[in-house]
Amino acid sequence: MNSPVNGMVGGSVSAAAAARPLPRPLPPAPGTRVLRAGPVSVRLRLRSVALVVASLLVLLLVVAVDLSRGSGQLGLGDVLGVLSGGGQGGARFIVTELRLPRTATAVGVGALLGLSGALLQAFARNPLASPDILGVDRGAAVGALAVILAATALPAAAGPLQAVGVPAAAGAGALGTAVLIYLLAWRHGVQGTRLVLIGIGVAAALQGLVSWMLIGARLEWAAEAVRYLSGSLSGRGYEQVAQAGVALAVLLPVALVLGHRLDALVLGDDSARALGVPLQRSQLAVLLVSVAAAAAAVVACGPVGFVALLVPQVALRLAGPAARGRPPVLASAVLGAVLVVLGDCIGRTSLGIELLFTLPGEVPVGVITSIVGAPYLIWLLVRRARERTV
């Protein structure tokens, strides 16, 4: 199961639907408890529940540290006082007006990326499958970049274009890329390795398109676009918090409901069909939720690399056998939030890096996550190559 919460909703069915075989519930894994309330049953995996609780505690600690650091240093007690409704006037302004919107956006973006990666890796049954490796977030960036360049060229329409056009274009770009990869990978079904290879090729082509757009743009337009493509949380406000929050509130429950189908999908196409799972509809639903989550994250702060690749595998290893061989969705979302908040805290405060390398005072979070994720990708590729040669 993908998450500590896995529900199946029962109810009346039509005669035609009753003629079809119903999905057979998988046997409970060790350490699993099933809670029932009328037609609704919820399967809890105790180790996954413990992982989510521990991750939430770490997230709260990281958020408090992030809110306390910056040009105006605050103590953790001051931050907790403000968050609980108290605090001095100056501390309240720093926390609620300057830092909280950025930190909350980081939480939403990280959770969306962790969610997207967990779904996509379970769908493809491949740890290399993530929105950034397959080029889904690059497709979203192409759409958003086109609108940013248009808005910069047409100052009179910049407001409406950036408010409405960027989210719509990023969503269309991500969805179009996912559909293209799915169609190219289709051969009487979708095989994980083929999906990854085609996705890498599509991502390379989209990266070339991004470079061409930047070369053709005027210098000031290109500078704005590069800042967006670096995955920076600088200047993010409550508007981006609302965007990421709404997307997470819609997509996370859907992903949890899809959990029992993910358990079957990771067993292989034939096993999923034998368990009564509608294979194509389930794959399409998982793919759409994953793409929507990646697109929402890109809209909020641009592409942030390697979070969707790294976090699900960390969650899978921490969850152990209770994960049934696939990344847990809820734990991946929480750990994704932890990684992005921590990365932004490091990049925002730089921890003295600018003194060593004369870098600007703030490093985009996308650069920090790439520095962390790139060695993991190399290790993963080397390990898979060794497995195939043994």
mmCIF file of C-alpha atoms in Angstrom:
data_model
loop_
_atom_site.group_PDB
_atom_site.id
_atom_site.type_symbol
_atom_site.label_atom_id
_atom_site.label_comp_id
_atom_site.label_asym_id
_atom_site.label_seq_id
_atom_site.Cartn_x
_atom_site.Cartn_y
_atom_site.Cartn_z
ATOM 1 C CA MET A 1 0.000 0.000 0.000
ATOM 2 C CA ASN A 2 1.109 3.430 -0.889
ATOM 3 C CA SER A 3 0.239 5.206 2.268
ATOM 4 C CA PRO A 4 -0.752 4.416 5.791
ATOM 5 C CA VAL A 5 -4.294 5.129 4.806
ATOM 6 C CA ASN A 6 -5.955 2.975 2.191
ATOM 7 C CA GLY A 7 -9.700 3.102 1.825
ATOM 8 C CA MET A 8 -12.217 1.233 -0.296
ATOM 9 C CA VAL A 9 -15.659 2.735 -0.528
ATOM 10 C CA GLY A 10 -18.522 0.333 -1.012
ATOM 11 C CA GLY A 11 -22.059 0.997 -2.240
ATOM 12 C CA SER A 12 -24.771 -0.153 -4.648
ATOM 13 C CA VAL A 13 -23.742 -1.147 -8.150
ATOM 14 C CA SER A 14 -25.705 -1.543 -11.360
ATOM 15 C CA ALA A 15 -26.476 -4.922 -12.887
ATOM 16 C CA ALA A 16 -23.903 -4.375 -15.621
ATOM 17 C CA ALA A 17 -21.274 -3.371 -13.146
ATOM 18 C CA ALA A 18 -22.154 -6.309 -10.949
ATOM 19 C CA ALA A 19 -21.376 -8.655 -13.845
ATOM 20 C CA ARG A 20 -17.760 -7.454 -13.884
ATOM 21 C CA PRO A 21 -15.284 -8.999 -11.460
ATOM 22 C CA LEU A 22 -14.624 -6.724 -8.510
ATOM 23 C CA PRO A 23 -11.036 -5.955 -7.497
ATOM 24 C CA ARG A 24 -9.898 -8.544 -5.022
ATOM 25 C CA PRO A 25 -8.412 -7.060 -1.844
ATOM 26 C CA LEU A 26 -4.778 -7.965 -1.364
ATOM 27 C CA PRO A 27 -3.999 -10.048 1.724
ATOM 28 C CA PRO A 28 -2.997 -7.865 4.679
ATOM 29 C CA ALA A 29 0.735 -7.391 5.187
ATOM 30 C CA PRO A 30 2.351 -8.040 8.569
ATOM 31 C CA GLY A 31 1.854 -5.111 10.908
ATOM 32 C CA THR A 32 -1.404 -4.077 9.249
ATOM 33 C CA ARG A 33 -4.652 -3.118 10.964
ATOM 34 C CA VAL A 34 -8.001 -2.740 9.180
ATOM 35 C CA LEU A 35 -10.560 -0.266 10.510
ATOM 36 C CA ARG A 36 -14.165 -0.491 9.282
ATOM 37 C CA ALA A 37 -17.055 1.952 9.588
ATOM 38 C CA GLY A 38 -20.100 0.786 7.629
ATOM 39 C CA PRO A 39 -19.279 0.422 3.921
ATOM 40 C CA VAL A 40 -15.882 2.135 4.357
ATOM 41 C CA SER A 41 -12.757 0.257 5.374
ATOM 42 C CA VAL A 42 -9.345 1.778 6.043
ATOM 43 C CA ARG A 43 -6.177 -0.318 6.114
ATOM 44 C CA LEU A 44 -3.442 1.082 8.373
ATOM 45 C CA ARG A 45 0.168 -0.048 8.166
ATOM 46 C CA LEU A 46 1.652 0.691 11.526
ATOM 47 C CA ARG A 47 5.232 1.278 10.370
ATOM 48 C CA SER A 48 4.032 3.658 7.652
ATOM 49 C CA VAL A 49 1.918 5.507 10.221
ATOM 50 C CA ALA A 50 4.949 5.833 12.479
ATOM 51 C CA LEU A 51 7.021 7.086 9.527
ATOM 52 C CA VAL A 52 4.447 9.769 8.684
ATOM 53 C CA VAL A 53 4.228 10.928 12.304
ATOM 54 C CA ALA A 54 8.014 11.087 12.648
ATOM 55 C CA SER A 55 8.304 12.943 9.311
ATOM 56 C CA LEU A 56 5.683 15.474 10.414
ATOM 57 C CA LEU A 57 7.623 16.169 13.604
ATOM 58 C CA VAL A 58 10.805 16.707 11.569
ATOM 59 C CA LEU A 59 8.868 18.978 9.216
ATOM 60 C CA LEU A 60 7.606 21.116 12.109
ATOM 61 C CA LEU A 61 11.154 21.462 13.431
ATOM 62 C CA VAL A 62 12.558 22.394 9.994
ATOM 63 C CA VAL A 63 9.763 24.935 9.433
ATOM 64 C CA ALA A 64 10.421 26.565 12.816
ATOM 65 C CA VAL A 65 14.170 26.784 12.075
ATOM 66 C CA ASP A 66 13.489 28.218 8.608
ATOM 67 C CA LEU A 67 11.187 30.897 10.042
ATOM 68 C CA SER A 68 13.779 31.861 12.648
ATOM 69 C CA ARG A 69 16.704 32.325 10.249
ATOM 70 C CA GLY A 70 17.425 35.342 8.071
ATOM 71 C CA SER A 71 18.592 38.937 8.272
ATOM 72 C CA GLY A 72 16.519 39.392 11.422
ATOM 73 C CA GLN A 73 17.359 36.458 13.695
ATOM 74 C CA LEU A 74 14.539 35.159 15.894
ATOM 75 C CA GLY A 75 14.521 32.517 18.583
ATOM 76 C CA LEU A 76 12.440 29.384 18.198
ATOM 77 C CA GLY A 77 10.365 30.553 21.148
ATOM 78 C CA ASP A 78 9.543 33.803 19.311
ATOM 79 C CA VAL A 79 8.503 31.864 16.202
ATOM 80 C CA LEU A 80 6.303 29.477 18.159
ATOM 81 C CA GLY A 81 4.804 32.432 20.009
ATOM 82 C CA VAL A 82 3.831 34.122 16.743
ATOM 83 C CA LEU A 83 2.439 30.924 15.228
ATOM 84 C CA SER A 84 0.308 30.391 18.321
ATOM 85 C CA GLY A 85 -1.195 33.889 17.971
ATOM 86 C CA GLY A 86 1.101 35.883 20.282
ATOM 87 C CA GLY A 87 4.521 37.434 19.851
ATOM 88 C CA GLN A 88 5.886 40.983 19.591
ATOM 89 C CA GLY A 89 4.914 43.290 16.729
ATOM 90 C CA GLY A 90 8.275 43.135 14.988
ATOM 91 C CA ALA A 91 8.501 39.373 15.266
ATOM 92 C CA ARG A 92 4.949 39.006 13.989
ATOM 93 C CA PHE A 93 5.729 41.117 10.913
ATOM 94 C CA ILE A 94 8.898 39.171 10.116
ATOM 95 C CA VAL A 95 7.234 35.790 10.516
ATOM 96 C CA THR A 96 3.777 36.349 9.020
ATOM 97 C CA GLU A 97 4.571 38.876 6.288
ATOM 98 C CA LEU A 98 8.131 38.094 5.223
ATOM 99 C CA ARG A 99 8.918 34.432 5.894
ATOM 100 C CA LEU A 100 5.742 32.420 6.401
ATOM 101 C CA PRO A 101 4.430 32.737 2.798
ATOM 102 C CA ARG A 102 7.747 31.538 1.412
ATOM 103 C CA THR A 103 8.028 28.661 3.879
ATOM 104 C CA ALA A 104 4.420 27.597 3.326
ATOM 105 C CA THR A 105 5.000 27.620 -0.435
ATOM 106 C CA ALA A 106 8.052 25.421 0.083
ATOM 107 C CA VAL A 107 5.957 22.970 2.107
ATOM 108 C CA GLY A 108 3.311 22.802 -0.619
ATOM 109 C CA VAL A 109 5.799 22.464 -3.466
ATOM 110 C CA GLY A 110 7.773 19.741 -1.695
ATOM 111 C CA ALA A 111 4.646 17.780 -0.849
ATOM 112 C CA LEU A 112 3.395 17.993 -4.444
ATOM 113 C CA LEU A 113 6.733 16.821 -5.836
ATOM 114 C CA GLY A 114 6.961 13.928 -3.371
ATOM 115 C CA LEU A 115 3.406 12.919 -4.218
ATOM 116 C CA SER A 116 4.067 13.117 -7.957
ATOM 117 C CA GLY A 117 7.263 11.071 -7.751
ATOM 118 C CA ALA A 118 5.705 8.355 -5.589
ATOM 119 C CA LEU A 119 2.812 7.884 -8.013
ATOM 120 C CA LEU A 120 4.984 7.919 -11.120
ATOM 121 C CA GLN A 121 7.528 5.444 -9.749
ATOM 122 C CA ALA A 122 4.748 3.061 -8.707
ATOM 123 C CA PHE A 123 3.085 3.480 -12.106
ATOM 124 C CA ALA A 124 6.286 2.750 -14.054
ATOM 125 C CA ARG A 125 7.669 0.272 -11.486
ATOM 126 C CA ASN A 126 10.985 2.060 -11.954
ATOM 127 C CA PRO A 127 12.912 4.228 -9.419
ATOM 128 C CA LEU A 128 14.156 6.432 -12.273
ATOM 129 C CA ALA A 129 10.629 7.532 -13.156
ATOM 130 C CA SER A 130 10.100 11.043 -11.863
ATOM 131 C CA PRO A 131 8.636 14.184 -13.457
ATOM 132 C CA ASP A 132 12.019 15.856 -13.845
ATOM 133 C CA ILE A 133 13.754 12.825 -15.385
ATOM 134 C CA LEU A 134 10.855 12.159 -17.800
ATOM 135 C CA GLY A 135 10.580 15.820 -18.786
ATOM 136 C CA VAL A 136 7.070 16.430 -17.405
ATOM 137 C CA ASP A 137 8.169 19.434 -15.367
ATOM 138 C CA ARG A 138 10.280 20.582 -18.317
ATOM 139 C CA GLY A 139 7.109 20.593 -20.444
ATOM 140 C CA ALA A 140 5.396 22.663 -17.760
ATOM 141 C CA ALA A 141 8.363 25.019 -17.750
ATOM 142 C CA VAL A 142 8.177 25.447 -21.537
ATOM 143 C CA GLY A 143 4.528 26.498 -21.270
ATOM 144 C CA ALA A 144 5.182 28.836 -18.348
ATOM 145 C CA LEU A 145 8.285 30.258 -20.036
ATOM 146 C CA ALA A 146 6.335 31.087 -23.187
ATOM 147 C CA VAL A 147 3.827 33.096 -21.145
ATOM 148 C CA ILE A 148 6.555 34.826 -19.107
ATOM 149 C CA LEU A 149 8.317 35.944 -22.288
ATOM 150 C CA ALA A 150 5.007 37.104 -23.781
ATOM 151 C CA ALA A 151 4.115 39.004 -20.600
ATOM 152 C CA THR A 152 7.525 40.674 -20.562
ATOM 153 C CA ALA A 153 7.122 41.695 -24.203
ATOM 154 C CA LEU A 154 3.589 43.035 -23.577
ATOM 155 C CA PRO A 155 3.750 45.023 -20.315
ATOM 156 C CA ALA A 156 0.121 46.131 -20.636
ATOM 157 C CA ALA A 157 -1.071 42.522 -20.433
ATOM 158 C CA ALA A 158 1.579 41.285 -18.010
ATOM 159 C CA GLY A 159 -0.729 41.089 -14.985
ATOM 160 C CA PRO A 160 -3.478 38.913 -16.477
ATOM 161 C CA LEU A 161 -0.970 36.788 -18.365
ATOM 162 C CA GLN A 162 1.101 35.971 -15.287
ATOM 163 C CA ALA A 163 -1.942 35.497 -13.039
ATOM 164 C CA VAL A 164 -3.899 33.195 -15.335
ATOM 165 C CA GLY A 165 -1.676 32.367 -18.264
ATOM 166 C CA VAL A 166 1.282 30.886 -16.374
ATOM 167 C CA PRO A 167 -0.741 28.260 -14.437
ATOM 168 C CA ALA A 168 -2.757 27.328 -17.509
ATOM 169 C CA ALA A 169 0.275 27.135 -19.779
ATOM 170 C CA ALA A 170 2.291 25.124 -17.250
ATOM 171 C CA GLY A 171 -0.568 22.661 -16.796
ATOM 172 C CA ALA A 172 -1.041 22.330 -20.542
ATOM 173 C CA GLY A 173 2.692 21.834 -21.064
ATOM 174 C CA ALA A 174 2.927 19.133 -18.391
ATOM 175 C CA LEU A 175 -0.174 17.318 -19.590
ATOM 176 C CA GLY A 176 0.882 17.500 -23.234
ATOM 177 C CA THR A 177 4.309 16.101 -22.373
ATOM 178 C CA ALA A 178 2.838 13.262 -20.320
ATOM 179 C CA VAL A 179 0.389 12.318 -23.064
ATOM 180 C CA LEU A 180 3.200 12.369 -25.654
ATOM 181 C CA ILE A 181 5.419 10.114 -23.522
ATOM 182 C CA TYR A 182 2.526 7.753 -22.794
ATOM 183 C CA LEU A 183 1.613 7.418 -26.476
ATOM 184 C CA LEU A 184 5.219 6.900 -27.568
ATOM 185 C CA ALA A 185 5.759 4.277 -24.841
ATOM 186 C CA TRP A 186 2.538 2.397 -25.594
ATOM 187 C CA ARG A 187 3.050 -1.105 -27.009
ATOM 188 C CA HIS A 188 -0.010 -3.110 -25.892
ATOM 189 C CA GLY A 189 0.682 -1.609 -22.471
ATOM 190 C CA VAL A 190 3.309 0.617 -20.855
ATOM 191 C CA GLN A 191 6.598 -0.949 -19.768
ATOM 192 C CA GLY A 192 8.598 0.955 -17.163
ATOM 193 C CA THR A 193 12.030 0.897 -18.823
ATOM 194 C CA ARG A 194 10.633 1.987 -22.180
ATOM 195 C CA LEU A 195 8.703 4.792 -20.497
ATOM 196 C CA VAL A 196 11.865 6.070 -18.781
ATOM 197 C CA LEU A 197 14.004 5.940 -21.932
ATOM 198 C CA ILE A 198 11.407 7.763 -24.012
ATOM 199 C CA GLY A 199 10.926 10.280 -21.237
ATOM 200 C CA ILE A 200 14.652 11.022 -21.098
ATOM 201 C CA GLY A 201 14.632 11.652 -24.843
ATOM 202 C CA VAL A 202 11.601 13.944 -24.603
ATOM 203 C CA ALA A 203 13.210 15.809 -21.697
ATOM 204 C CA ALA A 204 16.361 16.407 -23.773
ATOM 205 C CA ALA A 205 14.284 17.742 -26.652
ATOM 206 C CA LEU A 206 12.343 20.061 -24.342
ATOM 207 C CA GLN A 207 15.577 21.305 -22.784
ATOM 208 C CA GLY A 208 16.756 22.217 -26.274
ATOM 209 C CA LEU A 209 13.487 24.088 -26.829
ATOM 210 C CA VAL A 210 13.990 26.001 -23.577
ATOM 211 C CA SER A 211 17.527 26.965 -24.605
ATOM 212 C CA TRP A 212 16.309 28.148 -28.011
ATOM 213 C CA MET A 213 13.598 30.286 -26.378
ATOM 214 C CA LEU A 214 16.142 31.877 -24.048
ATOM 215 C CA ILE A 215 18.641 32.554 -26.839
ATOM 216 C CA GLY A 216 15.960 34.241 -28.923
ATOM 217 C CA ALA A 217 14.683 36.395 -26.052
ATOM 218 C CA ARG A 218 15.901 39.838 -25.138
ATOM 219 C CA LEU A 219 18.382 39.960 -22.280
ATOM 220 C CA GLU A 220 15.991 41.297 -19.642
ATOM 221 C CA TRP A 221 13.315 38.769 -20.621
ATOM 222 C CA ALA A 222 15.818 35.923 -20.505
ATOM 223 C CA ALA A 223 17.017 36.984 -17.053
ATOM 224 C CA GLU A 224 13.468 36.823 -15.689
ATOM 225 C CA ALA A 225 12.910 33.434 -17.329
ATOM 226 C CA VAL A 226 16.192 31.975 -16.017
ATOM 227 C CA ARG A 227 15.290 33.063 -12.491
ATOM 228 C CA TYR A 228 11.995 31.183 -12.837
ATOM 229 C CA LEU A 229 13.632 28.078 -14.340
ATOM 230 C CA SER A 230 16.140 27.885 -11.481
ATOM 231 C CA GLY A 231 13.341 26.953 -9.076
ATOM 232 C CA SER A 232 13.518 29.931 -6.769
ATOM 233 C CA LEU A 233 11.113 30.637 -3.913
ATOM 234 C CA SER A 234 12.218 34.258 -3.683
ATOM 235 C CA GLY A 235 9.287 36.664 -3.589
ATOM 236 C CA ARG A 236 6.659 33.942 -3.227
ATOM 237 C CA GLY A 237 3.576 35.113 -1.345
ATOM 238 C CA TYR A 238 0.209 33.926 -0.153
ATOM 239 C CA GLU A 239 -1.001 33.672 -3.765
ATOM 240 C CA GLN A 240 1.433 30.826 -4.391
ATOM 241 C CA VAL A 241 0.520 29.324 -1.009
ATOM 242 C CA ALA A 242 -3.119 29.214 -2.103
ATOM 243 C CA GLN A 243 -2.220 27.677 -5.484
ATOM 244 C CA ALA A 244 -0.115 24.904 -3.992
ATOM 245 C CA GLY A 245 -2.537 24.364 -1.084
ATOM 246 C CA VAL A 246 -5.587 23.931 -3.306
ATOM 247 C CA ALA A 247 -3.736 21.526 -5.580
ATOM 248 C CA LEU A 248 -2.541 19.494 -2.613
ATOM 249 C CA ALA A 249 -5.989 19.448 -0.996
ATOM 250 C CA VAL A 250 -7.489 18.011 -4.186
ATOM 251 C CA LEU A 251 -4.746 15.641 -5.353
ATOM 252 C CA LEU A 252 -3.582 14.068 -2.087
ATOM 253 C CA PRO A 253 -6.966 12.477 -1.175
ATOM 254 C CA VAL A 254 -7.304 11.177 -4.745
ATOM 255 C CA ALA A 255 -3.826 9.653 -4.538
ATOM 256 C CA LEU A 256 -4.681 7.960 -1.225
ATOM 257 C CA VAL A 257 -7.865 6.497 -2.694
ATOM 258 C CA LEU A 258 -5.791 5.129 -5.580
ATOM 259 C CA GLY A 259 -3.514 3.384 -3.078
ATOM 260 C CA HIS A 260 -5.093 -0.065 -3.315
ATOM 261 C CA ARG A 261 -4.798 0.037 -7.117
ATOM 262 C CA LEU A 262 -1.127 1.005 -6.846
ATOM 263 C CA ASP A 263 -0.577 -2.088 -4.710
ATOM 264 C CA ALA A 264 -1.832 -4.168 -7.618
ATOM 265 C CA LEU A 265 -0.031 -2.181 -10.344
ATOM 266 C CA VAL A 266 3.407 -2.781 -8.827
ATOM 267 C CA LEU A 267 2.818 -6.545 -9.124
ATOM 268 C CA GLY A 268 2.744 -6.284 -12.930
ATOM 269 C CA ASP A 269 0.075 -5.939 -15.601
ATOM 270 C CA ASP A 270 -1.011 -9.586 -15.592
ATOM 271 C CA SER A 271 -1.270 -9.761 -11.808
ATOM 272 C CA ALA A 272 -3.239 -6.505 -11.704
ATOM 273 C CA ARG A 273 -5.719 -7.840 -14.245
ATOM 274 C CA ALA A 274 -6.003 -11.113 -12.315
ATOM 275 C CA LEU A 275 -6.892 -9.116 -9.195
ATOM 276 C CA GLY A 276 -9.719 -7.412 -11.114
ATOM 277 C CA VAL A 277 -8.090 -3.986 -11.374
ATOM 278 C CA PRO A 278 -9.063 -2.036 -14.542
ATOM 279 C CA LEU A 279 -5.485 -1.623 -15.762
ATOM 280 C CA GLN A 280 -5.727 1.152 -18.342
ATOM 281 C CA ARG A 281 -8.108 3.329 -16.354
ATOM 282 C CA SER A 282 -6.007 2.919 -13.230
ATOM 283 C CA GLN A 283 -2.777 3.789 -15.060
ATOM 284 C CA LEU A 284 -4.413 6.825 -16.651
ATOM 285 C CA ALA A 285 -5.778 8.050 -13.288
ATOM 286 C CA VAL A 286 -2.396 7.648 -11.590
ATOM 287 C CA LEU A 287 -0.628 9.401 -14.455
ATOM 288 C CA LEU A 288 -3.056 12.342 -14.474
ATOM 289 C CA VAL A 289 -2.749 12.902 -10.703
ATOM 290 C CA SER A 290 1.046 12.702 -10.897
ATOM 291 C CA VAL A 291 1.226 15.154 -13.807
ATOM 292 C CA ALA A 292 -1.184 17.572 -12.141
ATOM 293 C CA ALA A 293 0.912 17.570 -8.960
ATOM 294 C CA ALA A 294 4.145 18.215 -10.886
ATOM 295 C CA ALA A 295 2.522 21.022 -12.885
ATOM 296 C CA ALA A 296 1.151 22.679 -9.724
ATOM 297 C CA ALA A 297 4.623 22.631 -8.177
ATOM 298 C CA VAL A 298 6.174 24.175 -11.282
ATOM 299 C CA VAL A 299 3.521 26.906 -11.326
ATOM 300 C CA ALA A 300 4.299 27.819 -7.713
ATOM 301 C CA CYS A 301 8.070 28.244 -8.007
ATOM 302 C CA GLY A 302 9.433 26.785 -11.238
ATOM 303 C CA PRO A 303 11.070 23.370 -11.697
ATOM 304 C CA VAL A 304 12.796 22.016 -8.559
ATOM 305 C CA GLY A 305 14.917 19.075 -9.597
ATOM 306 C CA PHE A 306 15.498 15.670 -7.999
ATOM 307 C CA VAL A 307 12.950 15.990 -5.168
ATOM 308 C CA ALA A 308 10.455 13.743 -6.958
ATOM 309 C CA LEU A 309 13.274 11.299 -7.786
ATOM 310 C CA LEU A 310 14.985 11.107 -4.412
ATOM 311 C CA VAL A 311 12.261 11.394 -1.780
ATOM 312 C CA PRO A 312 10.016 8.423 -2.787
ATOM 313 C CA GLN A 313 12.974 6.033 -2.626
ATOM 314 C CA VAL A 314 13.971 7.329 0.796
ATOM 315 C CA ALA A 315 10.385 6.862 1.989
ATOM 316 C CA LEU A 316 10.280 3.368 0.487
ATOM 317 C CA ARG A 317 13.368 2.276 2.391
ATOM 318 C CA LEU A 318 12.203 3.814 5.637
ATOM 319 C CA ALA A 319 8.777 2.178 5.337
ATOM 320 C CA GLY A 320 10.333 -1.283 4.856
ATOM 321 C CA PRO A 321 8.187 -4.318 3.990
ATOM 322 C CA ALA A 322 5.002 -2.442 4.916
ATOM 323 C CA ALA A 323 5.343 -0.431 1.703
ATOM 324 C CA ARG A 324 4.791 -3.568 -0.447
ATOM 325 C CA GLY A 325 7.634 -2.554 -2.760
ATOM 326 C CA ARG A 326 6.304 0.829 -3.812
ATOM 327 C CA PRO A 327 6.913 4.354 -2.434
ATOM 328 C CA PRO A 328 4.325 5.374 0.177
ATOM 329 C CA VAL A 329 2.430 8.445 -1.031
ATOM 330 C CA LEU A 330 1.770 10.243 2.244
ATOM 331 C CA ALA A 331 5.267 9.726 3.665
ATOM 332 C CA SER A 332 6.788 10.824 0.326
ATOM 333 C CA ALA A 333 4.733 14.017 0.411
ATOM 334 C CA VAL A 334 5.839 14.893 3.959
ATOM 335 C CA LEU A 335 9.500 14.069 3.288
ATOM 336 C CA GLY A 336 9.348 16.104 0.068
ATOM 337 C CA ALA A 337 8.183 19.084 2.103
ATOM 338 C CA VAL A 338 11.046 18.530 4.548
ATOM 339 C CA LEU A 339 13.641 18.466 1.755
ATOM 340 C CA VAL A 340 12.379 21.607 -0.019
ATOM 341 C CA VAL A 341 12.041 23.642 3.200
ATOM 342 C CA LEU A 342 15.504 22.563 4.317
ATOM 343 C CA GLY A 343 16.986 23.285 0.882
ATOM 344 C CA ASP A 344 15.401 26.729 0.776
ATOM 345 C CA CYS A 345 16.633 27.485 4.287
ATOM 346 C CA ILE A 346 20.185 26.568 3.255
ATOM 347 C CA GLY A 347 19.969 28.500 -0.001
ATOM 348 C CA ARG A 348 18.349 31.550 1.570
ATOM 349 C CA THR A 349 20.835 31.844 4.365
ATOM 350 C CA SER A 350 23.678 30.356 2.227
ATOM 351 C CA LEU A 351 25.477 29.214 5.381
ATOM 352 C CA GLY A 352 28.519 31.259 4.438
ATOM 353 C CA ILE A 353 28.811 29.882 0.889
ATOM 354 C CA GLU A 354 28.923 33.386 -0.572
ATOM 355 C CA LEU A 355 32.000 34.107 1.496
ATOM 356 C CA LEU A 356 33.820 31.174 -0.100
ATOM 357 C CA PHE A 357 32.673 31.361 -3.705
ATOM 358 C CA THR A 358 31.471 34.968 -4.017
ATOM 359 C CA LEU A 359 28.034 33.688 -5.005
ATOM 360 C CA PRO A 360 24.969 35.908 -4.613
ATOM 361 C CA GLY A 361 23.466 36.071 -1.160
ATOM 362 C CA GLU A 362 20.705 33.617 -2.068
ATOM 363 C CA VAL A 363 20.936 30.310 -3.917
ATOM 364 C CA PRO A 364 17.678 28.996 -5.494
ATOM 365 C CA VAL A 365 16.262 25.913 -3.840
ATOM 366 C CA GLY A 366 16.383 24.104 -7.193
ATOM 367 C CA VAL A 367 20.169 24.428 -7.188
ATOM 368 C CA ILE A 368 20.420 23.047 -3.645
ATOM 369 C CA THR A 369 18.201 20.014 -4.394
ATOM 370 C CA SER A 370 20.142 19.346 -7.594
ATOM 371 C CA ILE A 371 23.420 19.325 -5.664
ATOM 372 C CA VAL A 372 21.901 16.772 -3.285
ATOM 373 C CA GLY A 373 20.071 14.727 -5.919
ATOM 374 C CA ALA A 374 22.674 14.455 -8.672
ATOM 375 C CA PRO A 375 25.016 12.115 -6.710
ATOM 376 C CA TYR A 376 22.010 9.960 -5.839
ATOM 377 C CA LEU A 377 21.060 9.677 -9.526
ATOM 378 C CA ILE A 378 24.608 8.641 -10.423
ATOM 379 C CA TRP A 379 24.613 6.041 -7.638
ATOM 380 C CA LEU A 380 21.241 4.718 -8.784
ATOM 381 C CA LEU A 381 22.378 4.372 -12.403
ATOM 382 C CA VAL A 382 25.600 2.600 -11.370
ATOM 383 C CA ARG A 383 23.705 0.211 -9.094
ATOM 384 C CA ARG A 384 21.186 -0.727 -11.787
ATOM 385 C CA ALA A 385 23.997 -1.258 -14.298
ATOM 386 C CA ARG A 386 25.737 -3.625 -11.879
ATOM 387 C CA GLU A 387 22.496 -5.519 -11.259
ATOM 388 C CA ARG A 388 22.116 -6.155 -14.993
ATOM 389 C CA THR A 389 25.703 -7.362 -15.447
ATOM 390 C CA VAL A 390 25.661 -9.800 -12.517
#
